[in-house]
Amino acid sequence: MLESILNEAFISAYTHLYQQQPEQKFVSFQKTRTEFEGDMTLVVFPFTKQLHQSPEKIANEIGQQMLLENALIKRFNVVKGFLNLLMDDSYWIDFYNQNLENLTFGKATAPKNEHIVIEYSSPNTNKPLHLGHIRNNLLGWSVAEILKANGYKVTKVNLVNDRGIHICKSMIAWQKWGKQTPEEADLKGDKLVGAMYVRFDQELKKEIATLVSEGETQENAAKNAPLMVQAQQMLRKWEANDTETKQLWSTMNGWVYAGFDSTYKKLGVDFDIIYYESETYLLGKAIVFEGLSKNIFVKKPDGSIWCDLTADGLDEKLLLRSDGTSVYMTQDLGTAEQRATSLYPQKMIYVVGNEQNYHFDVLKIVLKKLGREWASGIEHLSYGMVELPEGKMKSREGTVVDADDLMDEMIATAKLTTETLGKSDELSEKEADSLYRLIGLGALKYFMLKVDPKKTMMFNPTESIDFNGNTGPFIQYTHARIRSIIRKAQLANISTKAKTTLKETQPKEKSLLKLLHSFPNIVEQAGENRSPALVANFMFELSKEFNQFYQASPIFKEDDSDLRSFRIGISSLTAQVLKTAGTLIGMEMPEKM
RNA sequence: GGUCCGGUAGCUCAGUUGGAUAGAGCAGCAGCCUUCUAAGCUGCGGGUCGUGGGUUCGAACCCCGCCCGGAUCACCA
């Protein structure tokens, strides 16, 4: 790594000059701004106190000494307190020669002895997946891939919420107004069950309105509406293992899973383990009783069990209802312990929206109070909501952007754009369809992942996602351009991966090499920050740089064959890095487009 | 009300964890195709980094106050 080389050179120069060690926390190298000559810049201001000399003097002395000691440093210049160091071109050319055929370039060279479990998606089975789930799924999947690339052992898990009152609502509605299988209704299973859930809600509202008009209070009406009573009855039957209820429940869930599977598949996400809440919802009660017996929790007169977190700056938290049934927190305590004691991970990452920050704060604190050492490995990857121009998505107001619909629209737009540009003329129907899919999904994934996960992001359905500028298709297009060059070179029998004997680089080539050089560092940063956005932004940066190079230096018009192969090699490495980076954010790269 | 998160160009977003004169894309305007793919490239205009203080050689970034927006504080999940 360049930074560690320079860091060593700096320490050596510093100790030689001043007979003392520099404070490591003050040593900061950064990329030199383009308006100055140099590759890396050392900020020397922090050392003025220790040395009692002007920043310019220190910078000059250190620059001189580093130049003397290290052959990789070619020149230096000093602007105010900034020491700009120019590396010898041989550094970049060596990098090129060494990695030209390194197919795993960018990924960690040695495995880390650490296991990370990452949970994402975690849908309810009463609603189809929507735009918010898309962000969740893409983020979780991508972070998992990035962590793998960093050498971690990663297990992707999904906890499906397949039981509870909401499922019973869909079941009641289906019995009353549905009675059709997905095939009969010509609907995806998750869509059918989702429609039943909506129907229940509508009918329930009518009942409540009727009761209120008859003089009931709103609260009582909501509690006593016949439909609500039936749903609760059904939940009790379910918990009592009633055969008929369980039968219907598993049939309808089966429809939903088939629907989810097709959405996941289209989106390109997968899981190593799928947990079902119906199988885990009783876990956790034992933990609550354990905490009660250790006097960490308290039981109230009505029988409910609580954890007092006021000393931690939070509130009292319910852990078990007065009737002895679980709440969300109870189950999460249980599933966390289940994972910790069966998979033995060093970290457990939960990809869950920031609306649940409080929940995860509580989860960690409660587990720590219970003395679970592994609780410190729990990490909430808290991402921001996706908002529409009119604000949050609301299922009841029909402003939800459906995941399947969105993907289909993206693919249709890709088709239209491609045909308009006349780029599919030479493709077979099959090739063309797979290209539209690749572009449409590339556009969607890049759009979702280029934004910092923590931030709330805006999605405007009417403007649809762009294909020009800072977009997935722009990057894919760049890749396709390079592949076209490679094919042309192969036809002309020019090696695309020839080491070079050149001694110098030109500006655009060097900028590209510098960017390529930074790729492993980007992958590492993205892993540490759990941020696919860093990879996405890097890909854009690299593509932009390549397109400038492409436009400025026509490769096959170059007479000097050494220079020509060098440029082909750089192009080839660029395409490879784009492809590798693409695998980290789930964006495929086309050969032609 | 308490707690947490956010506010950067007309719009969507970056800003390497405190460094140099704050950057991209879109939208607008003006150029570049007898072509290694124009889904591209070049140029122009566009900013009180919400606001007021503080910390220091240096702040969009750290601290405090205020304004605005969001989330959360359920015997919901």
XYZ file of C-alpha atoms (C1' of nucleotides) in Angstrom:
670
model
C 0.000 0.000 0.000
C 1.173 3.389 -0.964
C 0.291 5.016 2.320
C 2.280 2.610 4.411
C 5.297 3.029 2.151
C 5.125 6.775 2.522
C 4.404 6.533 6.209
C 7.558 4.506 6.731
C 9.575 6.896 4.618
C 8.199 9.805 6.576
C 8.995 8.332 9.984
C 12.487 7.520 8.878
C 13.054 11.017 7.538
C 11.525 12.626 10.585
C 13.573 10.703 13.124
C 16.718 11.277 11.131
C 16.114 15.013 10.965
C 14.797 15.718 14.433
C 16.082 12.824 16.555
C 12.572 12.070 17.816
C 9.535 10.055 16.816
C 6.605 11.845 15.160
C 3.259 11.351 16.833
C 1.474 8.820 14.678
C -1.925 10.421 15.148
C -0.647 13.543 13.392
C 0.507 11.677 10.291
C -2.067 12.087 7.581
C -1.534 11.409 3.917
C -4.174 12.351 1.428
C -4.536 12.500 -2.318
C -2.951 15.588 -3.784
C -5.447 18.015 -5.243
C -5.336 18.085 -9.004
C -4.210 21.694 -9.217
C -0.850 20.814 -7.653
C 1.856 18.476 -8.841
C 2.019 15.299 -6.813
C 0.269 12.088 -5.909
C 0.103 12.139 -2.156
C 0.196 15.033 0.255
C 1.424 15.143 3.804
C -0.056 17.798 6.066
C 2.731 19.132 8.240
C 0.875 21.711 10.351
C 0.475 19.329 13.293
C 4.260 19.047 13.733
C 4.938 22.761 14.101
C 4.250 22.681 17.822
C 6.585 19.823 18.532
C 9.360 21.277 16.378
C 8.885 25.013 16.888
C 9.535 25.763 13.238
C 7.489 27.130 10.375
C 5.396 24.611 8.406
C 7.195 25.539 5.181
C 10.599 24.834 6.657
C 9.516 21.495 8.108
C 7.820 20.458 4.875
C 10.901 21.297 2.843
C 13.264 19.492 5.166
C 11.133 16.389 5.308
C 10.548 16.416 1.560
C 14.254 16.694 0.911
C 15.089 13.874 3.283
C 12.348 11.573 1.943
C 13.533 12.220 -1.583
C 17.037 11.289 -0.543
C 16.042 8.109 1.238
C 13.406 6.707 -1.069
C 13.868 6.062 -4.757
C 10.111 5.765 -5.310
C 9.691 9.449 -4.623
C 10.518 11.482 -7.684
C 9.896 15.083 -6.695
C 8.228 17.183 -4.081
C 6.885 20.681 -3.682
C 5.642 22.648 -0.748
C 2.595 24.877 -0.643
C 2.061 26.462 2.732
C 1.976 23.577 5.162
C 1.355 20.936 2.535
C 4.085 18.651 1.311
C 3.133 17.307 -2.111
C 4.978 14.153 -3.074
C 5.238 12.901 -6.626
C 5.826 9.194 -7.018
C 8.127 7.874 -9.677
C 6.153 6.483 -12.621
C 7.776 3.127 -12.019
C 5.558 2.781 -8.957
C 2.387 2.905 -11.051
C 3.848 0.802 -13.830
C 4.930 -1.873 -11.349
C 1.435 -1.869 -9.937
C 0.107 -2.364 -13.440
C 2.483 -5.202 -14.307
C 1.798 -6.989 -11.058
C -1.976 -6.911 -11.225
C -2.673 -7.218 -14.912
C -3.496 -10.882 -14.531
C -4.646 -10.833 -10.944
C -8.245 -11.934 -11.282
C -9.019 -11.395 -7.614
C -7.615 -7.880 -7.564
C -9.516 -5.781 -5.057
C -10.468 -8.596 -2.737
C -8.699 -9.405 0.504
C -5.700 -11.638 -0.034
C -6.054 -13.566 3.232
C -9.249 -14.760 4.926
C -10.108 -13.146 8.221
C -10.882 -15.582 10.942
C -14.207 -14.010 11.700
C -17.792 -15.025 11.116
C -20.503 -12.449 10.497
C -24.207 -13.222 10.432
C -26.226 -10.658 8.562
C -30.004 -10.554 8.673
C -31.946 -8.681 6.058
C -35.260 -8.654 4.186
C -37.354 -10.108 7.033
C -40.729 -9.602 5.368
C -44.240 -10.048 6.697
C -46.246 -12.585 4.767
C -49.328 -10.408 4.496
C -47.948 -7.897 2.023
C -45.976 -8.050 -1.219
C -42.484 -6.567 -1.229
C -42.211 -2.861 -2.017
C -39.611 -0.195 -2.678
C -38.547 -0.041 0.974
C -37.850 -3.774 0.935
C -35.831 -3.299 -2.220
C -33.478 -0.949 -0.425
C -33.256 -3.315 2.501
C -32.599 -6.380 0.354
C -30.051 -4.745 -1.913
C -28.227 -3.243 1.038
C -28.114 -6.447 3.033
C -27.076 -8.564 0.098
C -24.428 -6.083 -1.038
C -22.932 -5.556 2.413
C -22.722 -9.341 2.758
C -20.856 -9.615 -0.553
C -18.538 -6.763 0.378
C -17.735 -8.397 3.710
C -17.000 -11.663 1.924
C -14.638 -9.792 -0.381
C -12.930 -8.520 2.748
C -12.262 -12.083 3.805
C -14.996 -12.593 6.376
C -17.065 -15.712 6.608
C -20.599 -14.457 6.067
C -23.963 -16.097 6.677
C -26.992 -14.349 5.182
C -30.175 -14.971 7.074
C -33.797 -14.013 6.653
C -36.378 -14.124 9.423
C -39.811 -14.402 7.884
C -42.656 -13.072 9.959
C -45.185 -15.705 9.030
C -47.552 -15.620 12.013
C -49.573 -13.225 14.062
C -52.745 -11.248 13.853
C -51.943 -9.726 10.467
C -51.804 -13.134 8.804
C -55.103 -14.055 10.421
C -56.671 -10.978 8.859
C -55.698 -12.135 5.379
C -56.990 -15.605 6.177
C -60.378 -14.338 7.363
C -60.759 -12.172 4.295
C -59.858 -15.042 2.022
C -62.471 -17.297 3.623
C -65.132 -14.650 3.238
C -64.327 -13.001 -0.076
C -61.485 -14.854 -1.719
C -61.723 -18.589 -2.031
C -59.515 -18.514 -5.107
C -56.038 -19.918 -5.571
C -53.398 -17.682 -7.186
C -53.818 -19.701 -10.397
C -57.570 -19.169 -10.406
C -57.178 -15.488 -9.669
C -54.248 -15.187 -12.074
C -52.251 -13.369 -9.433
C -48.884 -13.920 -7.809
C -49.424 -15.570 -4.443
C -48.039 -12.694 -2.390
C -50.215 -10.253 -4.333
C -53.321 -12.322 -3.729
C -52.725 -12.562 0.011
C -51.850 -8.871 0.124
C -55.135 -8.028 -1.597
C -56.983 -10.050 1.028
C -55.271 -8.099 3.766
C -56.346 -4.834 2.192
C -59.874 -6.155 1.784
C -60.010 -7.066 5.458
C -58.932 -3.577 6.408
C -61.617 -1.991 4.198
C -64.403 -4.195 5.530
C -63.247 -3.681 9.082
C -63.412 0.056 8.616
C -66.995 -0.221 7.421
C -67.933 -2.271 10.478
C -66.297 0.210 12.787
C -68.086 3.089 11.094
C -71.401 1.314 11.516
C -70.762 0.679 15.206
C -69.733 4.270 15.779
C -72.870 5.522 14.052
C -74.809 3.308 16.459
C -73.262 5.150 19.351
C -70.136 3.105 20.170
C -66.916 4.883 21.021
C -64.182 4.633 18.399
C -62.033 2.596 20.747
C -64.712 0.052 21.589
C -65.825 -0.197 18.018
C -62.300 -1.034 16.880
C -62.012 -3.678 19.570
C -65.451 -5.244 19.196
C -66.007 -5.155 15.451
C -67.009 -8.694 14.413
C -64.152 -9.033 11.960
C -61.622 -8.087 14.593
C -63.093 -10.571 17.017
C -62.921 -13.266 14.371
C -59.294 -12.493 13.587
C -58.399 -12.795 17.229
C -60.289 -16.038 17.517
C -58.377 -17.347 14.589
C -55.070 -16.372 16.168
C -56.037 -18.319 19.282
C -56.989 -21.312 17.156
C -53.669 -21.060 15.382
C -51.808 -21.041 18.662
C -53.881 -23.998 19.829
C -52.712 -25.854 16.733
C -56.180 -26.175 15.229
C -55.775 -28.408 12.188
C -58.030 -26.554 9.805
C -56.558 -23.188 10.694
C -53.014 -24.428 10.337
C -53.933 -25.992 7.038
C -55.213 -22.756 5.567
C -52.334 -20.837 7.108
C -49.683 -23.035 5.543
C -51.477 -23.024 2.185
C -51.666 -19.257 2.060
C -48.101 -18.815 3.302
C -47.010 -21.242 0.612
C -48.495 -18.928 -1.987
C -46.679 -15.989 -0.473
C -43.324 -17.781 -0.413
C -43.651 -18.681 -4.068
C -44.297 -15.016 -4.796
C -41.385 -13.836 -2.647
C -39.050 -16.346 -4.213
C -39.722 -14.994 -7.651
C -39.179 -11.417 -6.461
C -35.933 -12.324 -4.694
C -34.744 -14.192 -7.725
C -35.450 -11.321 -10.064
C -33.749 -8.916 -7.674
C -30.784 -11.265 -7.402
C -30.672 -11.662 -3.649
C -30.377 -14.906 -1.720
C -30.033 -16.336 1.778
C -28.091 -19.087 3.477
C -30.656 -19.680 6.214
C -34.337 -18.793 6.346
C -35.915 -18.715 9.777
C -39.660 -18.688 10.270
C -41.154 -16.815 13.138
C -43.762 -19.536 13.597
C -40.875 -21.748 14.661
C -39.030 -19.215 16.803
C -41.687 -17.044 18.407
C -41.675 -18.993 21.646
C -37.891 -18.683 22.077
C -37.018 -15.860 24.408
C -39.597 -16.492 27.091
C -37.053 -18.554 28.997
C -34.618 -15.659 28.850
C -37.248 -13.341 30.266
C -37.896 -15.693 33.181
C -34.187 -16.018 33.743
C -33.899 -12.246 34.001
C -36.835 -12.175 36.360
C -35.280 -14.759 38.676
C -32.056 -12.755 38.696
C -34.006 -9.631 39.594
C -32.884 -7.876 36.434
C -36.517 -7.609 35.328
C -39.616 -6.891 37.372
C -43.097 -8.386 37.386
C -46.008 -6.033 37.754
C -49.176 -6.893 39.691
C -51.023 -7.756 36.461
C -48.347 -10.329 35.633
C -46.567 -8.443 32.852
C -42.770 -8.459 32.921
C -40.685 -5.316 32.350
C -37.123 -4.147 32.204
C -36.423 -0.784 33.764
C -34.047 1.106 31.504
C -34.501 4.565 32.953
C -30.969 4.455 34.377
C -29.724 3.972 30.804
C -31.630 7.001 29.597
C -34.436 4.926 28.112
C -37.885 3.982 29.344
C -39.408 0.916 30.896
C -39.728 -1.825 28.329
C -42.350 -4.561 28.240
C -40.879 -8.016 27.728
C -43.857 -10.271 28.308
C -47.571 -9.454 28.251
C -49.791 -9.957 31.260
C -51.347 -12.965 29.562
C -47.894 -14.472 29.216
C -47.556 -14.041 25.460
C -44.503 -12.715 23.667
C -43.931 -9.295 22.206
C -41.516 -8.406 19.429
C -38.681 -7.879 21.910
C -39.187 -11.261 23.548
C -38.754 -12.986 20.237
C -35.736 -10.964 19.218
C -34.029 -11.859 22.484
C -34.699 -15.475 21.682
C -33.648 -15.469 18.046
C -30.483 -13.545 18.891
C -29.529 -16.150 21.450
C -30.389 -18.931 19.056
C -28.007 -17.521 16.485
C -25.282 -16.702 18.959
C -25.279 -20.220 20.360
C -25.670 -22.155 17.129
C -23.613 -20.186 14.630
C -21.045 -18.651 17.008
C -20.531 -15.473 15.001
C -18.261 -12.644 16.078
C -20.809 -10.175 14.757
C -24.536 -10.196 14.107
C -25.655 -7.449 11.761
C -29.335 -6.560 11.474
C -30.311 -4.622 8.372
C -33.391 -2.828 9.625
C -34.780 0.666 9.004
C -33.851 3.529 11.294
C -37.396 3.655 12.646
C -36.300 0.763 14.828
C -33.217 2.370 16.326
C -34.811 2.386 19.737
C -35.702 -1.279 19.550
C -32.113 -2.277 18.871
C -30.713 -0.011 21.553
C -32.988 -1.778 24.003
C -32.164 -5.226 22.659
C -28.447 -4.714 23.195
C -28.795 -3.232 26.650
C -31.157 -5.933 27.862
C -28.849 -8.679 26.616
C -25.879 -7.034 28.275
C -27.770 -6.807 31.540
C -28.338 -10.524 31.221
C -24.608 -11.006 30.937
C -24.586 -12.166 27.332
C -21.041 -11.390 26.212
C -21.934 -11.777 22.558
C -24.374 -8.859 22.769
C -21.520 -6.464 22.026
C -21.303 -8.095 18.599
C -24.823 -7.022 17.716
C -24.890 -4.261 15.168
C -27.925 -2.498 13.809
C -27.289 -1.474 10.207
C -29.796 1.302 10.337
C -30.761 2.627 6.952
C -32.900 5.582 5.965
C -36.384 5.414 4.555
C -37.184 5.729 0.874
C -39.525 8.641 0.404
C -41.765 9.625 -2.466
C -42.298 13.245 -3.512
C -45.525 13.253 -1.523
C -43.757 11.853 1.547
C -43.736 8.402 3.056
C -45.245 5.445 1.282
C -48.594 4.503 2.749
C -50.147 1.184 1.874
C -53.598 2.402 2.826
C -53.369 5.325 0.432
C -52.104 3.161 -2.363
C -48.865 5.094 -2.718
C -46.740 1.998 -2.260
C -44.311 1.297 -5.086
C -44.490 -2.446 -5.662
C -41.166 -4.245 -6.075
C -42.221 -6.433 -9.002
C -43.897 -3.561 -10.824
C -40.887 -1.345 -10.385
C -38.484 -3.946 -11.718
C -40.763 -4.599 -14.689
C -40.981 -0.897 -15.438
C -37.221 -0.526 -15.290
C -36.787 -3.403 -17.701
C -39.427 -1.969 -20.039
C -37.701 1.412 -19.983
C -34.395 -0.263 -20.733
C -35.991 -2.001 -23.688
C -37.494 1.179 -25.047
C -34.279 3.149 -24.662
C -32.148 0.429 -26.196
C -34.477 0.048 -29.168
C -34.663 3.788 -29.685
C -30.880 3.912 -29.817
C -30.934 1.013 -32.254
C -28.595 -1.024 -30.112
C -30.575 -4.210 -30.093
C -30.832 -4.596 -33.856
C -28.158 -7.265 -34.097
C -29.228 -9.207 -31.041
C -31.351 -12.324 -30.947
C -34.571 -11.956 -28.998
C -33.125 -13.938 -26.139
C -29.946 -11.868 -25.985
C -31.942 -8.672 -26.178
C -34.251 -9.677 -23.344
C -31.401 -10.568 -21.080
C -29.732 -7.266 -21.927
C -32.870 -5.269 -21.021
C -33.063 -7.106 -17.752
C -29.421 -6.440 -17.029
C -29.700 -2.731 -17.805
C -33.018 -2.156 -16.080
C -31.917 -3.847 -12.895
C -28.487 -2.255 -13.097
C -30.126 1.155 -13.197
C -32.347 0.317 -10.236
C -29.649 -1.240 -8.089
C -27.165 1.520 -8.730
C -29.793 4.130 -7.982
C -30.611 2.521 -4.651
C -27.071 1.730 -3.583
C -25.204 4.869 -4.584
C -26.789 6.731 -1.700
C -25.275 6.522 1.769
C -27.329 3.828 3.560
C -27.876 5.976 6.616
C -29.603 8.724 4.693
C -33.226 9.068 3.807
C -33.470 8.950 0.045
C -35.936 10.298 -2.478
C -37.523 8.278 -5.251
C -39.667 9.982 -7.837
C -41.718 7.392 -9.768
C -42.878 9.809 -12.455
C -39.366 10.866 -13.409
C -38.246 7.236 -13.529
C -34.639 6.333 -13.103
C -32.184 7.919 -15.506
C -29.843 6.045 -17.846
C -27.422 8.919 -18.417
C -24.854 10.500 -16.151
C -24.282 9.089 -12.699
C -26.206 5.876 -13.310
C -25.794 2.143 -13.581
C -26.205 2.030 -17.368
C -23.447 4.624 -17.777
C -21.087 2.288 -15.966
C -22.342 -0.737 -17.875
C -21.893 1.149 -21.120
C -18.304 1.945 -20.195
C -17.685 -1.725 -19.557
C -19.236 -2.676 -22.891
C -17.039 -0.147 -24.661
C -13.941 -1.659 -23.163
C -15.039 -5.176 -24.030
C -15.434 -3.993 -27.594
C -11.838 -2.789 -27.573
C -10.691 -6.100 -26.166
C -12.513 -8.011 -28.904
C -10.966 -5.801 -31.538
C -7.518 -6.373 -30.078
C -8.029 -10.110 -29.999
C -9.087 -10.096 -33.639
C -5.902 -8.231 -34.472
C -3.903 -10.738 -32.437
C -2.772 -8.139 -29.958
C -2.260 -9.380 -26.429
C -4.654 -7.700 -24.020
C -2.603 -8.497 -20.947
C 0.964 -7.785 -21.913
C 3.314 -6.447 -19.287
C 4.838 -3.182 -20.315
C 8.427 -2.067 -20.465
C 7.482 1.574 -20.673
C 9.096 3.839 -18.130
C 6.644 6.708 -18.161
C 2.928 7.264 -18.018
C 0.831 10.014 -19.494
C -1.629 11.984 -17.379
C -4.845 10.174 -18.266
C -3.222 6.765 -18.041
C -1.774 7.652 -14.709
C -5.108 8.925 -13.357
C -6.660 5.625 -14.326
C -3.878 3.609 -12.755
C -4.192 5.624 -9.563
C -7.909 4.972 -9.392
C -7.458 1.281 -10.104
C -4.747 1.187 -7.472
C -7.175 2.496 -4.865
C -9.775 -0.200 -5.483
C -8.702 -2.613 -2.713
C -8.787 0.273 -0.291
C -12.315 1.179 -1.416
C -13.478 -2.385 -0.861
C -12.004 -2.306 2.616
C -13.598 1.035 3.445
C -16.945 -0.133 2.134
C -16.714 -3.153 4.403
C -15.779 -1.181 7.488
C -18.463 1.395 6.869
C -21.045 -1.165 5.715
C -21.519 1.085 2.719
C -22.038 -0.189 -0.835
C -22.294 3.497 -1.776
C -18.509 3.748 -1.615
C -18.187 0.983 -4.205
C -20.887 2.522 -6.390
C -19.314 5.976 -6.325
C -15.930 4.489 -7.094
C -17.351 2.729 -10.139
C -18.757 5.988 -11.420
C -15.483 7.778 -10.809
C -13.569 5.080 -12.649
C -16.004 5.021 -15.566
C -15.856 8.757 -15.951
C -12.085 8.702 -15.932
C -12.039 5.919 -18.490
C -14.406 7.700 -20.840
C -12.198 10.763 -20.801
C -9.193 8.590 -21.564
C -11.143 6.787 -24.264
C -12.137 10.000 -25.951
C -8.717 11.622 -25.660
C -6.492 8.733 -26.723
C -7.851 6.530 -29.527
C -6.061 3.300 -28.850
C -5.890 1.783 -32.299
C -4.710 5.001 -33.871
C -1.622 4.829 -31.703
C 1.422 3.890 -33.808
C 3.719 3.014 -30.957
C 2.832 -0.623 -30.332
C 4.194 -0.641 -26.763
C 2.062 2.298 -25.836
C -0.899 0.744 -27.605
C -0.631 -2.521 -25.660
C -0.182 -0.579 -22.460
C -3.423 1.248 -23.114
C -5.219 -1.955 -23.995
C -3.917 -3.481 -20.784
C -5.143 -0.566 -18.705
C -8.513 -0.822 -20.406
C -8.648 -4.513 -19.715
C -7.847 -4.000 -16.048
C -10.477 -1.274 -15.855
C -13.130 -3.587 -17.260
C -12.124 -6.282 -14.838
C -12.326 -3.937 -11.856
C -15.728 -2.678 -12.971
C -16.913 -6.246 -13.219
C -15.565 -7.200 -9.816
C -17.043 -4.068 -8.251
C -20.311 -4.898 -9.984
C -20.451 -8.263 -8.258
C -20.284 -6.424 -4.939
C -23.381 -4.359 -5.622
C -25.185 -6.954 -7.712
C -24.826 -5.101 -10.996
C -23.983 -7.249 -13.993
C -21.797 -5.997 -16.821
C -22.715 -6.493 -20.483
C -20.318 -7.438 -23.276
C -22.207 -5.180 -25.649
C -24.859 -2.567 -25.248
C -42.279 17.160 25.881
C -37.705 13.371 26.220
C -34.260 10.753 23.013
C -32.103 9.903 18.180
C -31.175 11.198 12.959
C -30.895 14.738 9.104
C -30.501 20.100 6.620
C -24.496 21.092 1.018
C -26.281 24.399 -6.387
C -33.304 24.770 -9.059
C -33.568 18.877 -8.332
C -30.918 14.107 -6.756
C -26.572 13.219 -4.207
C -20.680 13.105 -3.069
C -17.337 15.315 0.219
C -11.564 10.108 1.844
C -13.779 10.643 9.439
C -10.454 18.303 10.983
C -6.920 20.176 5.629
C -5.563 23.816 0.338
C -10.043 28.103 -3.904
C -16.723 22.899 -1.391
C -17.549 18.647 -5.981
C -20.544 15.267 -9.440
C -24.974 14.014 -12.120
C -29.704 15.852 -13.816
C -32.183 20.136 -15.671
C -30.567 24.940 -18.879
C -27.199 27.052 -22.658
C -23.041 26.406 -26.439
C -19.926 22.919 -29.068
C -17.909 17.551 -30.728
C -20.058 11.563 -34.646
C -17.101 9.511 -43.141
C -17.044 6.466 -35.049
C -11.728 1.531 -30.751
C -20.103 2.059 -29.330
C -22.540 9.872 -28.909
C -26.339 5.468 -22.962
C -20.219 9.294 -24.588
C -16.820 13.824 -24.492
C -15.705 19.384 -24.012
C -17.119 24.268 -22.248
C -20.513 28.020 -19.575
C -23.707 29.713 -15.755
C -25.379 28.124 -10.842
C -23.385 28.085 -3.185
C -24.476 32.703 3.330
C -22.610 24.181 3.344
C -30.190 25.805 7.895
C -28.627 29.750 11.561
C -25.767 32.273 15.680
C -21.670 31.540 18.706
C -17.276 28.484 20.372
C -12.768 25.226 19.967
C -7.540 26.038 16.511
C -2.641 27.152 12.436
C -7.231 25.422 9.731
C -14.438 23.719 10.442
C -19.485 21.476 5.642
C -17.202 17.943 9.311
C -15.973 18.655 16.489
C -18.815 21.438 20.983
C -23.115 24.695 22.671
C -27.749 27.515 21.542
C -31.694 28.298 18.110
C -34.797 27.302 13.412
C -36.820 23.581 10.051
C -37.866 18.349 8.637
C -38.133 13.107 9.999
C -38.148 8.869 13.336
C -39.174 7.013 18.056
C -40.885 6.913 23.209
C -47.458 0.679 22.454
C -49.623 -5.341 26.594
C -48.138 -3.252 17.384
C -44.340 -5.614 14.497
